[in-house]
Amino acid sequence: MRLGLQEAIINAVRHGNGLDPNKRVIVEYASSEPFYQWLVRDQGSGFRPQEELNRCRCGILETEESGRGMLLLTQIFDFVQWNETGNQLYLGKYIHPGCRDPWIV
């Protein structure tokens, strides 16, 4: 999960905000065991997530620098959804209480 969260935040900084130091990435977290959720929002103009996911599913060349992260998110989290604009990502994960790592709580 840590890898997935890092990927979401890095994508927001790099692709969403264009590495602009004047723009922020907002991360919100909530939990109601056993469901954990995160909201990652950037200040960029957004993108078309479904089109990008379709492109990724059709195949990414090993030499491509980006694109794998979106697929990674869909493999790690139980719920992955972008807003209509594409600048806000909602992630959700069911975690059995006996399987929690201490850093999640």
JSON list of C-alpha atoms in Angstrom, two decimals:
[
{"chain": "A", "resi": 1, "resn": "MET", "atom": "CA", "xyz": [0.00, 0.00, 0.00]},
{"chain": "A", "resi": 2, "resn": "ARG", "atom": "CA", "xyz": [2.85, 2.35, 0.71]},
{"chain": "A", "resi": 3, "resn": "LEU", "atom": "CA", "xyz": [4.01, 1.95, -2.89]},
{"chain": "A", "resi": 4, "resn": "GLY", "atom": "CA", "xyz": [0.52, 2.77, -4.16]},
{"chain": "A", "resi": 5, "resn": "LEU", "atom": "CA", "xyz": [0.21, 5.88, -2.00]},
{"chain": "A", "resi": 6, "resn": "GLN", "atom": "CA", "xyz": [3.65, 7.05, -3.07]},
{"chain": "A", "resi": 7, "resn": "GLU", "atom": "CA", "xyz": [2.68, 6.53, -6.71]},
{"chain": "A", "resi": 8, "resn": "ALA", "atom": "CA", "xyz": [-0.53, 8.54, -6.29]},
{"chain": "A", "resi": 9, "resn": "ILE", "atom": "CA", "xyz": [1.27, 11.44, -4.61]},
{"chain": "A", "resi": 10, "resn": "ILE", "atom": "CA", "xyz": [4.18, 11.44, -7.05]},
{"chain": "A", "resi": 11, "resn": "ASN", "atom": "CA", "xyz": [1.74, 11.44, -9.99]},
{"chain": "A", "resi": 12, "resn": "ALA", "atom": "CA", "xyz": [-0.09, 14.40, -8.46]},
{"chain": "A", "resi": 13, "resn": "VAL", "atom": "CA", "xyz": [3.15, 16.34, -8.04]},
{"chain": "A", "resi": 14, "resn": "ARG", "atom": "CA", "xyz": [4.71, 15.43, -11.37]},
{"chain": "A", "resi": 15, "resn": "HIS", "atom": "CA", "xyz": [1.82, 15.08, -13.79]},
{"chain": "A", "resi": 16, "resn": "GLY", "atom": "CA", "xyz": [-0.91, 17.04, -12.01]},
{"chain": "A", "resi": 17, "resn": "ASN", "atom": "CA", "xyz": [1.02, 20.03, -10.73]},
{"chain": "A", "resi": 18, "resn": "GLY", "atom": "CA", "xyz": [3.81, 19.85, -13.31]},
{"chain": "A", "resi": 19, "resn": "LEU", "atom": "CA", "xyz": [6.46, 19.99, -10.54]},
{"chain": "A", "resi": 20, "resn": "ASP", "atom": "CA", "xyz": [5.36, 23.58, -9.84]},
{"chain": "A", "resi": 21, "resn": "PRO", "atom": "CA", "xyz": [6.58, 24.43, -6.31]},
{"chain": "A", "resi": 22, "resn": "ASN", "atom": "CA", "xyz": [3.75, 26.96, -5.95]},
{"chain": "A", "resi": 23, "resn": "LYS", "atom": "CA", "xyz": [1.07, 24.26, -6.31]},
{"chain": "A", "resi": 24, "resn": "ARG", "atom": "CA", "xyz": [0.00, 21.92, -3.54]},
{"chain": "A", "resi": 25, "resn": "VAL", "atom": "CA", "xyz": [-1.10, 18.34, -3.29]},
{"chain": "A", "resi": 26, "resn": "ILE", "atom": "CA", "xyz": [-3.77, 17.73, -0.68]},
{"chain": "A", "resi": 27, "resn": "VAL", "atom": "CA", "xyz": [-4.01, 14.28, 0.91]},
{"chain": "A", "resi": 28, "resn": "GLU", "atom": "CA", "xyz": [-6.94, 13.38, 3.13]},
{"chain": "A", "resi": 29, "resn": "TYR", "atom": "CA", "xyz": [-7.30, 10.13, 5.06]},
{"chain": "A", "resi": 30, "resn": "ALA", "atom": "CA", "xyz": [-10.21, 8.47, 6.83]},
{"chain": "A", "resi": 31, "resn": "SER", "atom": "CA", "xyz": [-10.92, 5.04, 8.20]},
{"chain": "A", "resi": 32, "resn": "SER", "atom": "CA", "xyz": [-13.83, 3.04, 9.42]},
{"chain": "A", "resi": 33, "resn": "GLU", "atom": "CA", "xyz": [-12.42, -0.42, 10.01]},
{"chain": "A", "resi": 34, "resn": "PRO", "atom": "CA", "xyz": [-11.98, -2.46, 7.99]},
{"chain": "A", "resi": 35, "resn": "PHE", "atom": "CA", "xyz": [-12.21, 0.16, 5.18]},
{"chain": "A", "resi": 36, "resn": "TYR", "atom": "CA", "xyz": [-9.44, 2.74, 4.76]},
{"chain": "A", "resi": 37, "resn": "GLN", "atom": "CA", "xyz": [-9.65, 5.59, 2.29]},
{"chain": "A", "resi": 38, "resn": "TRP", "atom": "CA", "xyz": [-7.49, 8.33, 0.87]},
{"chain": "A", "resi": 39, "resn": "LEU", "atom": "CA", "xyz": [-8.20, 11.35, -1.28]},
{"chain": "A", "resi": 40, "resn": "VAL", "atom": "CA", "xyz": [-5.32, 12.81, -3.28]},
{"chain": "A", "resi": 41, "resn": "ARG", "atom": "CA", "xyz": [-6.03, 16.13, -5.01]},
{"chain": "A", "resi": 42, "resn": "ASP", "atom": "CA", "xyz": [-3.68, 18.27, -7.08]},
{"chain": "A", "resi": 43, "resn": "GLN", "atom": "CA", "xyz": [-4.06, 21.78, -8.47]},
{"chain": "A", "resi": 44, "resn": "GLY", "atom": "CA", "xyz": [-3.50, 20.80, -12.07]},
{"chain": "A", "resi": 45, "resn": "SER", "atom": "CA", "xyz": [-5.95, 20.97, -14.93]},
{"chain": "A", "resi": 46, "resn": "GLY", "atom": "CA", "xyz": [-6.56, 17.21, -14.79]},
{"chain": "A", "resi": 47, "resn": "PHE", "atom": "CA", "xyz": [-6.64, 14.52, -17.44]},
{"chain": "A", "resi": 48, "resn": "ARG", "atom": "CA", "xyz": [-8.93, 11.83, -18.81]},
{"chain": "A", "resi": 49, "resn": "PRO", "atom": "CA", "xyz": [-8.24, 8.87, -16.50]},
{"chain": "A", "resi": 50, "resn": "GLN", "atom": "CA", "xyz": [-10.36, 6.31, -18.36]},
{"chain": "A", "resi": 51, "resn": "GLU", "atom": "CA", "xyz": [-8.58, 7.00, -21.64]},
{"chain": "A", "resi": 52, "resn": "GLU", "atom": "CA", "xyz": [-5.20, 6.65, -19.94]},
{"chain": "A", "resi": 53, "resn": "LEU", "atom": "CA", "xyz": [-6.22, 3.41, -18.19]},
{"chain": "A", "resi": 54, "resn": "ASN", "atom": "CA", "xyz": [-7.40, 1.97, -21.52]},
{"chain": "A", "resi": 55, "resn": "ARG", "atom": "CA", "xyz": [-4.06, 2.90, -23.08]},
{"chain": "A", "resi": 56, "resn": "CYS", "atom": "CA", "xyz": [-2.18, 1.24, -20.24]},
{"chain": "A", "resi": 57, "resn": "ARG", "atom": "CA", "xyz": [-4.26, -1.93, -20.44]},
{"chain": "A", "resi": 58, "resn": "CYS", "atom": "CA", "xyz": [-3.54, -2.20, -24.16]},
{"chain": "A", "resi": 59, "resn": "GLY", "atom": "CA", "xyz": [0.13, -2.43, -23.38]},
{"chain": "A", "resi": 60, "resn": "ILE", "atom": "CA", "xyz": [2.95, -0.27, -22.15]},
{"chain": "A", "resi": 61, "resn": "LEU", "atom": "CA", "xyz": [6.37, -0.57, -23.65]},
{"chain": "A", "resi": 62, "resn": "GLU", "atom": "CA", "xyz": [9.12, -1.44, -21.20]},
{"chain": "A", "resi": 63, "resn": "THR", "atom": "CA", "xyz": [10.93, 1.72, -22.28]},
{"chain": "A", "resi": 64, "resn": "GLU", "atom": "CA", "xyz": [8.03, 4.04, -21.39]},
{"chain": "A", "resi": 65, "resn": "GLU", "atom": "CA", "xyz": [8.65, 6.22, -18.35]},
{"chain": "A", "resi": 66, "resn": "SER", "atom": "CA", "xyz": [5.03, 6.56, -17.24]},
{"chain": "A", "resi": 67, "resn": "GLY", "atom": "CA", "xyz": [1.74, 4.73, -17.30]},
{"chain": "A", "resi": 68, "resn": "ARG", "atom": "CA", "xyz": [2.47, 1.79, -15.01]},
{"chain": "A", "resi": 69, "resn": "GLY", "atom": "CA", "xyz": [1.39, 3.69, -11.90]},
{"chain": "A", "resi": 70, "resn": "MET", "atom": "CA", "xyz": [-2.28, 3.77, -12.79]},
{"chain": "A", "resi": 71, "resn": "LEU", "atom": "CA", "xyz": [-2.34, 0.01, -13.31]},
{"chain": "A", "resi": 72, "resn": "LEU", "atom": "CA", "xyz": [-0.41, -0.44, -10.09]},
{"chain": "A", "resi": 73, "resn": "LEU", "atom": "CA", "xyz": [-3.06, 1.51, -8.19]},
{"chain": "A", "resi": 74, "resn": "THR", "atom": "CA", "xyz": [-5.83, -0.71, -9.55]},
{"chain": "A", "resi": 75, "resn": "GLN", "atom": "CA", "xyz": [-3.92, -3.78, -8.38]},
{"chain": "A", "resi": 76, "resn": "ILE", "atom": "CA", "xyz": [-3.16, -2.52, -4.86]},
{"chain": "A", "resi": 77, "resn": "PHE", "atom": "CA", "xyz": [-6.40, -0.82, -3.88]},
{"chain": "A", "resi": 78, "resn": "ASP", "atom": "CA", "xyz": [-9.93, -2.22, -3.83]},
{"chain": "A", "resi": 79, "resn": "PHE", "atom": "CA", "xyz": [-11.41, 1.06, -5.03]},
{"chain": "A", "resi": 80, "resn": "VAL", "atom": "CA", "xyz": [-9.76, 3.53, -7.41]},
{"chain": "A", "resi": 81, "resn": "GLN", "atom": "CA", "xyz": [-11.71, 6.43, -8.87]},
{"chain": "A", "resi": 82, "resn": "TRP", "atom": "CA", "xyz": [-10.85, 9.84, -10.29]},
{"chain": "A", "resi": 83, "resn": "ASN", "atom": "CA", "xyz": [-13.20, 12.77, -10.35]},
{"chain": "A", "resi": 84, "resn": "GLU", "atom": "CA", "xyz": [-14.59, 13.94, -13.69]},
{"chain": "A", "resi": 85, "resn": "THR", "atom": "CA", "xyz": [-11.81, 16.50, -14.11]},
{"chain": "A", "resi": 86, "resn": "GLY", "atom": "CA", "xyz": [-9.04, 14.01, -13.32]},
{"chain": "A", "resi": 87, "resn": "ASN", "atom": "CA", "xyz": [-7.30, 16.04, -10.64]},
{"chain": "A", "resi": 88, "resn": "GLN", "atom": "CA", "xyz": [-8.70, 14.19, -7.64]},
{"chain": "A", "resi": 89, "resn": "LEU", "atom": "CA", "xyz": [-8.13, 10.52, -6.87]},
{"chain": "A", "resi": 90, "resn": "TYR", "atom": "CA", "xyz": [-10.09, 8.45, -4.36]},
{"chain": "A", "resi": 91, "resn": "LEU", "atom": "CA", "xyz": [-8.46, 5.25, -3.10]},
{"chain": "A", "resi": 92, "resn": "GLY", "atom": "CA", "xyz": [-10.05, 2.66, -0.85]},
{"chain": "A", "resi": 93, "resn": "LYS", "atom": "CA", "xyz": [-8.78, -0.54, 0.72]},
{"chain": "A", "resi": 94, "resn": "TYR", "atom": "CA", "xyz": [-10.35, -3.21, 2.91]},
{"chain": "A", "resi": 95, "resn": "ILE", "atom": "CA", "xyz": [-7.82, -4.43, 5.45]},
{"chain": "A", "resi": 96, "resn": "HIS", "atom": "CA", "xyz": [-8.55, -7.30, 7.79]},
{"chain": "A", "resi": 97, "resn": "PRO", "atom": "CA", "xyz": [-7.67, -6.16, 11.34]},
{"chain": "A", "resi": 98, "resn": "GLY", "atom": "CA", "xyz": [-5.21, -9.04, 11.80]},
{"chain": "A", "resi": 99, "resn": "CYS", "atom": "CA", "xyz": [-3.27, -7.98, 8.68]},
{"chain": "A", "resi": 100, "resn": "ARG", "atom": "CA", "xyz": [-2.67, -4.30, 9.49]},
{"chain": "A", "resi": 101, "resn": "ASP", "atom": "CA", "xyz": [0.80, -2.88, 9.48]},
{"chain": "A", "resi": 102, "resn": "PRO", "atom": "CA", "xyz": [1.46, -0.44, 12.34]},
{"chain": "A", "resi": 103, "resn": "TRP", "atom": "CA", "xyz": [2.00, 2.54, 9.97]},
{"chain": "A", "resi": 104, "resn": "ILE", "atom": "CA", "xyz": [-1.58, 2.34, 8.67]},
{"chain": "A", "resi": 105, "resn": "VAL", "atom": "CA", "xyz": [-3.24, 3.07, 12.01]}
]
